[in-house]
Each structure stands twice: as C-alpha cells, then as structure tokens.
mmCIF file of C-alpha atoms in Angstrom:
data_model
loop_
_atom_site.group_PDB
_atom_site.id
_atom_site.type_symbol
_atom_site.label_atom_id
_atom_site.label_comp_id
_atom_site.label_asym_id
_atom_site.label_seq_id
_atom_site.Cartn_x
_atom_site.Cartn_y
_atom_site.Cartn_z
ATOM 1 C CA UNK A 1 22.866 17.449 5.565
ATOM 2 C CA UNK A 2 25.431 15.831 3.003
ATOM 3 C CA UNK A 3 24.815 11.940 2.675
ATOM 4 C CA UNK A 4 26.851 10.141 0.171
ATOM 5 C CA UNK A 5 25.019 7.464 -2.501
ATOM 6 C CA UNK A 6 27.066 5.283 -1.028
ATOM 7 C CA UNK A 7 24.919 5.501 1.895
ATOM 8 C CA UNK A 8 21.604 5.257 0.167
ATOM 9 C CA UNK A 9 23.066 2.616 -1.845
ATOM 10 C CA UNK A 10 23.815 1.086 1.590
ATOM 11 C CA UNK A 11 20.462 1.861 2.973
ATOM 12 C CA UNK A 12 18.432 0.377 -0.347
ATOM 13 C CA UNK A 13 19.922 -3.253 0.100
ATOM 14 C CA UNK A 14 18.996 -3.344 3.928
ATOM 15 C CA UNK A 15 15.510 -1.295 3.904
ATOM 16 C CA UNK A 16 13.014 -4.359 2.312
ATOM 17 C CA UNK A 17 12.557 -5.714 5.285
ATOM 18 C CA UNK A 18 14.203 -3.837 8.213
ATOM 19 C CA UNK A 19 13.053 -5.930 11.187
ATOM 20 C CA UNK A 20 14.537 -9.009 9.335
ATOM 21 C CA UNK A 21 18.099 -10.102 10.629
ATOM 22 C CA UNK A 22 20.820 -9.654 8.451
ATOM 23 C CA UNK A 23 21.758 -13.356 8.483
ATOM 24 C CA UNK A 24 18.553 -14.100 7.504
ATOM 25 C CA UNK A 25 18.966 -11.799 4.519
ATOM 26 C CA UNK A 26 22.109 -13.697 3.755
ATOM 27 C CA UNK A 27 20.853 -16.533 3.229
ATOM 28 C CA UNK A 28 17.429 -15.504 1.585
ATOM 29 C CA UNK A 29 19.146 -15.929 -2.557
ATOM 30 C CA UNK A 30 16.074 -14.118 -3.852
ATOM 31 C CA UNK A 31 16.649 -11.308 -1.846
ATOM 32 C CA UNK A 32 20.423 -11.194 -2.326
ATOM 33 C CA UNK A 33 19.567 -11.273 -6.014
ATOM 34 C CA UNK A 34 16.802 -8.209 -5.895
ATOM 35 C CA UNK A 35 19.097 -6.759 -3.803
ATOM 36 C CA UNK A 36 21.813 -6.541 -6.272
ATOM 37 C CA UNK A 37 19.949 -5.779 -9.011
ATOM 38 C CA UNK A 38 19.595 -2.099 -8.453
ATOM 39 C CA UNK A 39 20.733 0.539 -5.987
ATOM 40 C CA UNK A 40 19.234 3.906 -4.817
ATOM 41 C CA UNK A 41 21.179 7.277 -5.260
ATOM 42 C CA UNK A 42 20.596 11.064 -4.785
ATOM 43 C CA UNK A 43 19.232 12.279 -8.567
ATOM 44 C CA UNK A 44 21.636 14.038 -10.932
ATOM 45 C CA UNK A 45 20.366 16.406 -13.305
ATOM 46 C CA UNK A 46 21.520 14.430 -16.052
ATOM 47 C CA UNK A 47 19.178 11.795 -14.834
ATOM 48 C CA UNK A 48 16.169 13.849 -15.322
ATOM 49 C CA UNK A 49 15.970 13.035 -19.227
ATOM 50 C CA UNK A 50 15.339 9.548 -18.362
ATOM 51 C CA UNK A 51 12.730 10.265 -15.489
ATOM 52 C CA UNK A 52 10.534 12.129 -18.059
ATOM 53 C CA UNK A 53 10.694 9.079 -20.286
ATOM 54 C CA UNK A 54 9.821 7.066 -17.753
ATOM 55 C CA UNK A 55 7.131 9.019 -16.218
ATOM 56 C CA UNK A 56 5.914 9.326 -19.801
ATOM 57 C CA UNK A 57 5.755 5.764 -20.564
ATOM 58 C CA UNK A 58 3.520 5.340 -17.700
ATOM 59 C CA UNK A 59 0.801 8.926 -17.599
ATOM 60 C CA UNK A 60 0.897 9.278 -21.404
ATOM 61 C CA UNK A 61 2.014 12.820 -21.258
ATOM 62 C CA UNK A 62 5.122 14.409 -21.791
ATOM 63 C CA UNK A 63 6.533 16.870 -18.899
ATOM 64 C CA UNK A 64 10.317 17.740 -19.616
ATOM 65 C CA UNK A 65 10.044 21.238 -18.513
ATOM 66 C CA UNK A 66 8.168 20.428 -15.022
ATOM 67 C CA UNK A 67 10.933 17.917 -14.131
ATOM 68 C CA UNK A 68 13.583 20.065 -14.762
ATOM 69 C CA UNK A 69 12.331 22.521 -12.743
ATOM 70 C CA UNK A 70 11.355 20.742 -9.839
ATOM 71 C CA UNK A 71 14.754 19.341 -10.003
ATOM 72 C CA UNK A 72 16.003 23.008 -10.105
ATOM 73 C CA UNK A 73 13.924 24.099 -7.808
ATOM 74 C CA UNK A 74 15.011 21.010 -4.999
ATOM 75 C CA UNK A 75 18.417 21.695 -5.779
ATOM 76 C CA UNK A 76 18.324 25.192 -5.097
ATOM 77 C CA UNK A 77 16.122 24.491 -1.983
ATOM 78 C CA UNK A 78 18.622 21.932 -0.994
ATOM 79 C CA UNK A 79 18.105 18.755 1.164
ATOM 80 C CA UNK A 80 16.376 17.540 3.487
ATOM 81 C CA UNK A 81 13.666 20.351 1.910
ATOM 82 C CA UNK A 82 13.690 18.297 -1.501
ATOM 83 C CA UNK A 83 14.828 15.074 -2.147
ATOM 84 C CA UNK A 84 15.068 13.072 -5.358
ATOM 85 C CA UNK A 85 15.882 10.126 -5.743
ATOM 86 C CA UNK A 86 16.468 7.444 -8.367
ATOM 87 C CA UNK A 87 17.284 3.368 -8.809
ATOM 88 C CA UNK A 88 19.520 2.365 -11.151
ATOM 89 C CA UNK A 89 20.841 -1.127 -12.312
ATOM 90 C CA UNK A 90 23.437 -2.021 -10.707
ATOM 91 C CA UNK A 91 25.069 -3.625 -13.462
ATOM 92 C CA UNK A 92 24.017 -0.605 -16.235
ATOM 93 C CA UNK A 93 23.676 2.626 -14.380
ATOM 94 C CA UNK A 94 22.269 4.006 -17.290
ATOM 95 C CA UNK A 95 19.155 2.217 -16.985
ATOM 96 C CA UNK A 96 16.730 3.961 -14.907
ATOM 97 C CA UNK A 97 14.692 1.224 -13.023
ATOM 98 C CA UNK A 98 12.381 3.956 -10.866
ATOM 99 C CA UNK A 99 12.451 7.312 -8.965
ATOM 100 C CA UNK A 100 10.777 8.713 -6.066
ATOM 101 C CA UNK A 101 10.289 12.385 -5.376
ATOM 102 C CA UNK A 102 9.881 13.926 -1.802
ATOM 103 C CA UNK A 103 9.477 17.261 0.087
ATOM 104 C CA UNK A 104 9.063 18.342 3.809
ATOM 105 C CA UNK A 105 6.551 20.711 4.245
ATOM 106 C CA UNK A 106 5.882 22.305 7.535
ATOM 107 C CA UNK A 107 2.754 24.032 8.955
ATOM 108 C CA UNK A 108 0.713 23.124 6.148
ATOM 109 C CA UNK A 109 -3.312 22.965 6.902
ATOM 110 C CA UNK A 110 -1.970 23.420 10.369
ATOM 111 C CA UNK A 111 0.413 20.207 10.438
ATOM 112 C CA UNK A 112 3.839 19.605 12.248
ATOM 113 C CA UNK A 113 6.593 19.289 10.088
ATOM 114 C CA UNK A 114 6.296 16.133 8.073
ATOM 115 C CA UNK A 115 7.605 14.337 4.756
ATOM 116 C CA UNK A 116 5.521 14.514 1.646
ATOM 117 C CA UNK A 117 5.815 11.550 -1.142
ATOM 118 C CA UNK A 118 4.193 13.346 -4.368
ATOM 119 C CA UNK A 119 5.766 11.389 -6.863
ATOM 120 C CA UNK A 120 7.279 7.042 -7.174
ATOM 121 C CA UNK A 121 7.403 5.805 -10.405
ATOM 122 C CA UNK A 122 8.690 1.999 -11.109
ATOM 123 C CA UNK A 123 9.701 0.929 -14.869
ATOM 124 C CA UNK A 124 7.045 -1.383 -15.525
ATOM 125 C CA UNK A 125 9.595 -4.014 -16.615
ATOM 126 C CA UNK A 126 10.871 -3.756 -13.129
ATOM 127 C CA UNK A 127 8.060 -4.454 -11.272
ATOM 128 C CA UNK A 128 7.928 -7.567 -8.605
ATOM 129 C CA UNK A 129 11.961 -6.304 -7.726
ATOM 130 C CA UNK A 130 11.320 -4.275 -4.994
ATOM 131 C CA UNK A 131 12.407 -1.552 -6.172
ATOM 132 C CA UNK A 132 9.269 0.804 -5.050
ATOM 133 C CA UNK A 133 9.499 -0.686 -2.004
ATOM 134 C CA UNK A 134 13.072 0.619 -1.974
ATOM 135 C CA UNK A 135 12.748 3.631 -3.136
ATOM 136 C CA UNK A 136 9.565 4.320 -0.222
ATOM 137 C CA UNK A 137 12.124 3.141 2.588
ATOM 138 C CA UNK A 138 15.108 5.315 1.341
ATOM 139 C CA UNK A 139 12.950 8.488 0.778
ATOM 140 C CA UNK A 140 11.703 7.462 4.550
ATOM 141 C CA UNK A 141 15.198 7.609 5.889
ATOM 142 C CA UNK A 142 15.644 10.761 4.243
ATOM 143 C CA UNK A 143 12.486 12.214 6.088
ATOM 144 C CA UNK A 144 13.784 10.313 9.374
ATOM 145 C CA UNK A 145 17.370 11.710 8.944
ATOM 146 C CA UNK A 146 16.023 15.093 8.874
ATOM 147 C CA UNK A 147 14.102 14.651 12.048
ATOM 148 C CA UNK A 148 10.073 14.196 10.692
ATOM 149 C CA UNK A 149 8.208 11.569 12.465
ATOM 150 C CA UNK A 150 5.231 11.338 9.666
ATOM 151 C CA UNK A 151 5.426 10.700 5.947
ATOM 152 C CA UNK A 152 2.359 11.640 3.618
ATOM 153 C CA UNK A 153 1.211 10.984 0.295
ATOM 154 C CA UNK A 154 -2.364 11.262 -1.680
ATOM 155 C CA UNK A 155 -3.640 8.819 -4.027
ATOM 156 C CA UNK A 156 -6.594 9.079 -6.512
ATOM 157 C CA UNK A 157 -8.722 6.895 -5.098
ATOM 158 C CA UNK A 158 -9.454 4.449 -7.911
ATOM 159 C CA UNK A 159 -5.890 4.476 -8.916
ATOM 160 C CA UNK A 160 -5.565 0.768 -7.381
ATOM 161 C CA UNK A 161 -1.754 -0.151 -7.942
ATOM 162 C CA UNK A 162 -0.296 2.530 -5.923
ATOM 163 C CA UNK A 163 -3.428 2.445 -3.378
ATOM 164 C CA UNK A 164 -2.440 -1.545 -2.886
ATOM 165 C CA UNK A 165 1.609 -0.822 -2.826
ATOM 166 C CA UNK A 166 1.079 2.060 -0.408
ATOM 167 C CA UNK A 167 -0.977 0.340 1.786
ATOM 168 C CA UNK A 168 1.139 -2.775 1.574
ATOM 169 C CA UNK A 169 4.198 -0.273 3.260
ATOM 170 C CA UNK A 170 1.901 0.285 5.899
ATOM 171 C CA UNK A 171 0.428 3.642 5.178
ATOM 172 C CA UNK A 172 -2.707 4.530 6.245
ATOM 173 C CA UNK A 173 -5.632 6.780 5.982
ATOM 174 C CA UNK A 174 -3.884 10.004 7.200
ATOM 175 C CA UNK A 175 -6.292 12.742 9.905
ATOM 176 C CA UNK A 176 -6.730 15.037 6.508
ATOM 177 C CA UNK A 177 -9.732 15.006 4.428
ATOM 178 C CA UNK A 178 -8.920 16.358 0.849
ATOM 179 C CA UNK A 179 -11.971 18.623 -0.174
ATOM 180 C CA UNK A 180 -12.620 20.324 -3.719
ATOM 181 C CA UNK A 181 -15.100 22.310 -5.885
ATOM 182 C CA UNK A 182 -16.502 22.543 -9.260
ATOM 183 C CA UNK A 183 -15.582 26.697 -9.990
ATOM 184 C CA UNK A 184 -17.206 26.255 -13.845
ATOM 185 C CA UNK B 1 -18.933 1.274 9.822
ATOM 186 C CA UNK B 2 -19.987 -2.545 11.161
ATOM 187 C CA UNK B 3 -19.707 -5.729 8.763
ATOM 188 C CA UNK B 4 -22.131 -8.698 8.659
ATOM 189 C CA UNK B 5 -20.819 -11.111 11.287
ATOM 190 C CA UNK B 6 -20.385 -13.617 8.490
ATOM 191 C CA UNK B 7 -17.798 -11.147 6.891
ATOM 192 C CA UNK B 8 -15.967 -10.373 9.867
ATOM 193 C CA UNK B 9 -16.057 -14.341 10.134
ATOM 194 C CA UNK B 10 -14.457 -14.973 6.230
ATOM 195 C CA UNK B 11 -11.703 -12.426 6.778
ATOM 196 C CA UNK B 12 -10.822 -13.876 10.677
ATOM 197 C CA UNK B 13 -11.019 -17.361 8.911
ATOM 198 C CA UNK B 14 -8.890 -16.319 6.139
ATOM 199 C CA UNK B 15 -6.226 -14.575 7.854
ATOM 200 C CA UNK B 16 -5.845 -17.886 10.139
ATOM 201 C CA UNK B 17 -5.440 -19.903 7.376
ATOM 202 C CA UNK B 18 -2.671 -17.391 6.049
ATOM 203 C CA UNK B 19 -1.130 -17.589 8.975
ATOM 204 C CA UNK B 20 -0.732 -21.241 9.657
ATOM 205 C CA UNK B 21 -0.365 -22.174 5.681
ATOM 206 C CA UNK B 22 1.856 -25.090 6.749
ATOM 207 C CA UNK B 23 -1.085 -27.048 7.797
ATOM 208 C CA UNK B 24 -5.065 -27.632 7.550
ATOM 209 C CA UNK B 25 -7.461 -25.891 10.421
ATOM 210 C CA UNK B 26 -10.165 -26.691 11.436
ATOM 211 C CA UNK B 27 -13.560 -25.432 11.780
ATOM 212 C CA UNK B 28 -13.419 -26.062 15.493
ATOM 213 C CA UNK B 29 -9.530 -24.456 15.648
ATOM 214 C CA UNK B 30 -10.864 -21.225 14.282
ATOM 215 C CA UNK B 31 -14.218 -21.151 15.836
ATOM 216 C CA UNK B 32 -12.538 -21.738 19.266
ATOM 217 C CA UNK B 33 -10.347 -18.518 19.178
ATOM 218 C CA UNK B 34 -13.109 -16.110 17.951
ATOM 219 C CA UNK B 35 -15.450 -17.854 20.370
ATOM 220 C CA UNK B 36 -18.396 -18.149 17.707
ATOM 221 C CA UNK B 37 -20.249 -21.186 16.650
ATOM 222 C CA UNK B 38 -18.926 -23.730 14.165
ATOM 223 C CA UNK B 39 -22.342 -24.018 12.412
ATOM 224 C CA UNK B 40 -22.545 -20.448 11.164
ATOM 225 C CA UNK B 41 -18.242 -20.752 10.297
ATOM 226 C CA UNK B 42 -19.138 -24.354 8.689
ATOM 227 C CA UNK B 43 -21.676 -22.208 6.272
ATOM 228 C CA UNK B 44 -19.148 -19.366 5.828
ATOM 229 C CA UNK B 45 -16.086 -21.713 4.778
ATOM 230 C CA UNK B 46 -18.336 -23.271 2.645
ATOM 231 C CA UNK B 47 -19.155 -19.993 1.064
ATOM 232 C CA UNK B 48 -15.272 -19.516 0.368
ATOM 233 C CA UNK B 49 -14.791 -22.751 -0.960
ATOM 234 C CA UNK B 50 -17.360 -22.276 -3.877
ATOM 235 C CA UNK B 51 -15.636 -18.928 -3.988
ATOM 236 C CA UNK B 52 -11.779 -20.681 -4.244
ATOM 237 C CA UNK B 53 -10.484 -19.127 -1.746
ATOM 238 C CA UNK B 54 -9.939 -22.154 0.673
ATOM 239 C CA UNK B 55 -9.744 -25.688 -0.086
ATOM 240 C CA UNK B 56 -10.605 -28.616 2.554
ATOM 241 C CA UNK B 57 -9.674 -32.540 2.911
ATOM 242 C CA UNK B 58 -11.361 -34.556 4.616
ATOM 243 C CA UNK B 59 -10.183 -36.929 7.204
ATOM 244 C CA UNK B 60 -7.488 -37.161 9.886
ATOM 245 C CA UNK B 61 -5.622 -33.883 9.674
ATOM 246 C CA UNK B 62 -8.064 -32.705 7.860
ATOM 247 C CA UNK B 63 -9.525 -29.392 7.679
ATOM 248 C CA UNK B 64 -8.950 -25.633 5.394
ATOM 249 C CA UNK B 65 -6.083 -23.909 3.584
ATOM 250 C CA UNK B 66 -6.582 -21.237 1.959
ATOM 251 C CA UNK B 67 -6.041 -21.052 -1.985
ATOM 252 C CA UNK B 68 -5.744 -17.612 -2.829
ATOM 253 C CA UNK B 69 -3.305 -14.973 -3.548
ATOM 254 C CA UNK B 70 -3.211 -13.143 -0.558
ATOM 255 C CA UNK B 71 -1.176 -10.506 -1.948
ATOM 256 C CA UNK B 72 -4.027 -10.218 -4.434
ATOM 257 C CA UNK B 73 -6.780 -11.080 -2.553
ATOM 258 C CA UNK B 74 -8.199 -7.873 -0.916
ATOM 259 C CA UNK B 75 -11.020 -7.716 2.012
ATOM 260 C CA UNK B 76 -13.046 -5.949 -0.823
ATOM 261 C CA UNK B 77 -12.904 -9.742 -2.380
ATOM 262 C CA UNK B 78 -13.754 -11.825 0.636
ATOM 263 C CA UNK B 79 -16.666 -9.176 1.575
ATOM 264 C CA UNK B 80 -18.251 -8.986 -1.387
ATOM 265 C CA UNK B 81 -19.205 -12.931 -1.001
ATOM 266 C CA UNK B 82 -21.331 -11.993 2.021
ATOM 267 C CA UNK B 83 -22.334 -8.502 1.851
ATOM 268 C CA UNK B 84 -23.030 -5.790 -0.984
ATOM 269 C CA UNK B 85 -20.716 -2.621 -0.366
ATOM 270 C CA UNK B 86 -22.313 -0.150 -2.101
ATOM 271 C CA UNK B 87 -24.706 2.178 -3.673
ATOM 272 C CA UNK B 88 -28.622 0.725 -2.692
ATOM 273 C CA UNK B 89 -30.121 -1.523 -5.898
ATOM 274 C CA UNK B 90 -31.330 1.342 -7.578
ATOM 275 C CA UNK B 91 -34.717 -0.226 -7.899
ATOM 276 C CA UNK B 92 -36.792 3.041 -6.662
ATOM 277 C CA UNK B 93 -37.806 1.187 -3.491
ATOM 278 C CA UNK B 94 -36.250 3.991 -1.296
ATOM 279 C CA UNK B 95 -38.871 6.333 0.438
ATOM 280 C CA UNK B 96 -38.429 9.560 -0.920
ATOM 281 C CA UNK B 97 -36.609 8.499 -4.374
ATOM 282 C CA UNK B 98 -37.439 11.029 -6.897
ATOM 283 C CA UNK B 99 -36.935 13.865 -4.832
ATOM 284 C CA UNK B 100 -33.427 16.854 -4.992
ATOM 285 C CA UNK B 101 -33.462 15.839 -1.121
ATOM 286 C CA UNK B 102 -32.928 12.583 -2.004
ATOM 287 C CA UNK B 103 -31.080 13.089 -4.719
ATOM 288 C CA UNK B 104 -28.843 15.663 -2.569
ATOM 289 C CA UNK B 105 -28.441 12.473 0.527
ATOM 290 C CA UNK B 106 -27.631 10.118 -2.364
ATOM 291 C CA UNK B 107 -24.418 12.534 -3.531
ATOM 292 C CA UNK B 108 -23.314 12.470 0.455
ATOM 293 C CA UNK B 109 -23.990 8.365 0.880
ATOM 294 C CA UNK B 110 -21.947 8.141 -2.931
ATOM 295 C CA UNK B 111 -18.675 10.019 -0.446
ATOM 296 C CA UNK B 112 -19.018 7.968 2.209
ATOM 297 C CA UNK B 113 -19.269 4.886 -0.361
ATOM 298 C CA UNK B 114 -16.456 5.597 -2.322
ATOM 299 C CA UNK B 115 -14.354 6.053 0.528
ATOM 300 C CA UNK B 116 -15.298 2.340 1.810
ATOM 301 C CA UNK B 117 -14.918 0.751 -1.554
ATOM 302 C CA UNK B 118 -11.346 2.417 -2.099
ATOM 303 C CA UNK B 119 -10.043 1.332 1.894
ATOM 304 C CA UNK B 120 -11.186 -2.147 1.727
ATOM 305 C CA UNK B 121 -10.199 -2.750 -1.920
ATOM 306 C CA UNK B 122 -6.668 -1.584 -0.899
ATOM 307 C CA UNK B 123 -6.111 -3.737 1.487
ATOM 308 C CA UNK B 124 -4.963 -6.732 0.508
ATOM 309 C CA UNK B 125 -4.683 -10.078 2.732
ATOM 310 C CA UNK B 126 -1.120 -10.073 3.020
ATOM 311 C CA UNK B 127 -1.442 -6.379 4.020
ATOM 312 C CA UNK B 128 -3.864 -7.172 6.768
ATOM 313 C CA UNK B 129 -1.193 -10.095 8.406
ATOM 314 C CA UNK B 130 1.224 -7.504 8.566
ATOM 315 C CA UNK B 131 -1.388 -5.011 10.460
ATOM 316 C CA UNK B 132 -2.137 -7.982 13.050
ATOM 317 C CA UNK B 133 1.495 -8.147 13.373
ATOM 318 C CA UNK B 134 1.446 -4.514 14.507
ATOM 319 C CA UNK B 135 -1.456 -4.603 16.757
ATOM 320 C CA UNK B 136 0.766 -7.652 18.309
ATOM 321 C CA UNK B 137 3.596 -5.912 19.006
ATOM 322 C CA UNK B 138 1.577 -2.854 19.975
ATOM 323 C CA UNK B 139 2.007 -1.877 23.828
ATOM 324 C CA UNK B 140 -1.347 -3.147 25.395
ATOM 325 C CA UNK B 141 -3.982 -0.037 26.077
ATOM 326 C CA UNK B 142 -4.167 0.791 29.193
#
C-alpha cells in the first residue's frame, strides 16, 4: 500500500483531536499554530542519522547500527509490515522533532493480527506540541489503513512519562500478561 | 480491587469539579448525583482542600473548584490522601512474618502491588474525563 507524505502530512494536522469539527480547529490559533509547526512523513534512510541522535539524547546509549537495520529490515519487509515514521519542522525539515516506529505482527502468543508501537521518541525541546500525540494517531492510521483493529505497546512500568502519554491516548491495560525469569 | 468509599468519593468529587470548572458546586450538587451523604463528602472535600486540590467560597454561589493540574494530577494523588496503596508497614505485625512462606506471599502481594501503583499513577485526571466520556457514548449493556 503506497501512501504519499502528503497524506500523512495531511493526516498529522487533523489527527489531535479527530472527533473535533474542523471549524472548530479553525478557529482554535493554538492549534493552528502546533499544527503548523511540524508535519509527519514516511522515514528516509537519510533520516536515520538524526533518529540515533535523538534516541541517544534521551536513553544515554548510542545505537547507529540497530537503527539502520531495523530501517533496512522495514524497508525490505515493506509497509504496512513496518512503518517508520518521523516529524519534522515544518519550517526546517532538517530538524527532527520526533519519530515513531511500528510493526504488525500476526499470531503472536496466539493474537489476531494487530499493530505493535515499540518505539516514539519526542525531542525534549518539543515537548507540550503535540507532536507524540501526532505521531501515535498517524502510526494508528497506518495500522487502520492496513486493516488491524488493535494497536499494542509495552511500557516499563515505572517509566511514568510514556505510561501517562499512553494512557492519556486512551490505551489501556491490554488481555497479555508479560512474564520473565532470572536464568543466572 | 475495591477503594475506601472516601476515595471513590475524592475522585467522583474531583472529576465533577473538572467537569463544570466554569462554576462552584456544591456539596449538596455532588452528593445528590452519587446519592451519598453530604457529611462524609463535607469531611472528604475538606480533606482535598488541606491537600490543594479544591478551593471553596463561601456564600451565595458558593461552593468547590478544583485547583489542580488535572493533567498532572493522577488518581494515585487523590488516593493516597485517604488510603495507603501499598506494601503493609513493615512493622512485623503480620502473622507469620519471618517465615520463606511469608516471605514467598510477600514477592506475589509486591506483583499485584506494583501493578496497582503503576495503573493508578498513570492515570491522570484529565485522562479519567476523557474515559467518562467513553463510557457516555458507550452503547448501554444490555
């Protein structure tokens, strides 16, 4: 399925808030103005550079070659199986505001085809835009576009920022419990 | 999982007061709808008033409004004022204390814990208003 960024682009200033008329959008100026700010397109592979800086910045560690090769790997796969995306000013699209990474998995544990979010990251000097929150609705029309009904992601559980914008975008605790053991 | 009725109470209360922010309630407005008494929600406002989460005036058109940040404000918060979530006291009062059984039950009660903590301390007030929005648009059970 071929979508153009022009379409995500499209999508990014209309997902915040989808139940809220357009008019009303109009004439929200704060909204118009995070709207404009940024917009949402399909990764390149010359964006991945900045994606491991910015993912970086924010766990401390450094993990050029596993970026590359997941974008590799999803561009080989080919969409809807992998999808990465990224926001980008809208006035400098060489400044990489955030990106979101996504998969559909099916069968897993038993489970119907659904979407898997295993990776958002939001500059931290972009924070308050909405730009997560744009990111998480694009990545969702991705997953609806290519016919899932469920979208999944997994948290630490003391890892409160993405446990409060998560649940803020209306996810909740999924039918899964996630089990593990000490092997040393 | 069942709160203290004066929890449930504080996060009813608050998420009126969220909802109508353009004016003061009452005691008496919010008791009415949850049909409990407005002596034990008097004592419960009161408790989130020392706590600055609501603020009340006093005469006509009086009544609450809450103060906080409900988009930082999670039910963790509000609970905590009326009930301890967690782990017991730890002061070897428990039958049994001592013992690997115990010590094997307090590992399983530590899961169920942390899972508690991490749900309500996610979920922030303004998250909550939009779940009541769901539940009203939500096709009645049948």
């Amino acid at each position: 399925m071929k979508r153009s960024s022009t379409r995500l682009r499209t999508q990014s200033r209309t997902a915040r808030r989808p139940s809220q008329p357009a008019e009303a959008r109009a004439a929200n100026p704060h909204a118009a103005a995070q709207a404009s700010a940024f917009i949402v397109r399909k990764a390149k592979r010359g964006d991945v550079a900045a994606v491991t800086a910015l993912d970086e910045r924010i766990t401390g560690l450094a993990k050029s070659e596993h970026w590359l090769e997941l974008y590799d790997r999803q561009k080989k796969a080919g969409q809807p199986a992998g999808i990465f995306l990224v926001a980008i000013g809208a006035e400098a699209p060489d400044q990489l505001l955030g990106f979101i990474v996504g998969e559909i998995r099916a069968w897993e544990f038993g489970s119907a085809p659904c979407g898997w979010v295993y990776a958002l990251s939001v500059d931290p000097q972009s924070r308050q835009l909405g730009v997560g929150e744009a990111l998480l609705e694009a990545m969702a029309g991705e997953f609806r576009d290519a016919g899932v009904a469920k979208m999944r992601t997994m948290v630490t559980r003391d890892n409160l920022l993405p446990m409060l914008f998560f649940r803020g975008e209306g996810m909740m605790a999924g039918p899964y419990v996630q089990l593990e053991k000490d092997l040393h | 999982m069942k709160l203290q009725i004066a929890s449930r109470l504080a996060i009813f209360a608050v998420l009126e007061l969220t909802e109508h922010a353009d004016r003061q309630m009452t005691v008496a407005d919010i008791a009415a709808k949850y049909g409990v008494s407005t002596h034990h929600l008097a004592k419960v406002m009161h408790v989130l008033g020392r706590a600055g989460l609501v603020r009340s005036a006093r005469g006509a058109g009086g009544g609450y409004q809450f103060c906080g940040n409900a988009r930082r404000t999670t039910l963790l918060d509000v609970i905590e004022f009326f009930e301890p979530l967690g782990p017991g006291d730890g002061d070897g009062g428990e039958p049994g204390n001592g013992t690997s059984e115990a010590g094997a039950l307090d590992v399983v009660l530590g899961e169920i814990n942390d899972a508690v903590r991490a749900t309500f301390g996610s979920i922030t007030i303004e998250t909550m208003r939009r779940l009541v929005e769901r539940e009203r648009r939500a096709p009645p059970a049948a």
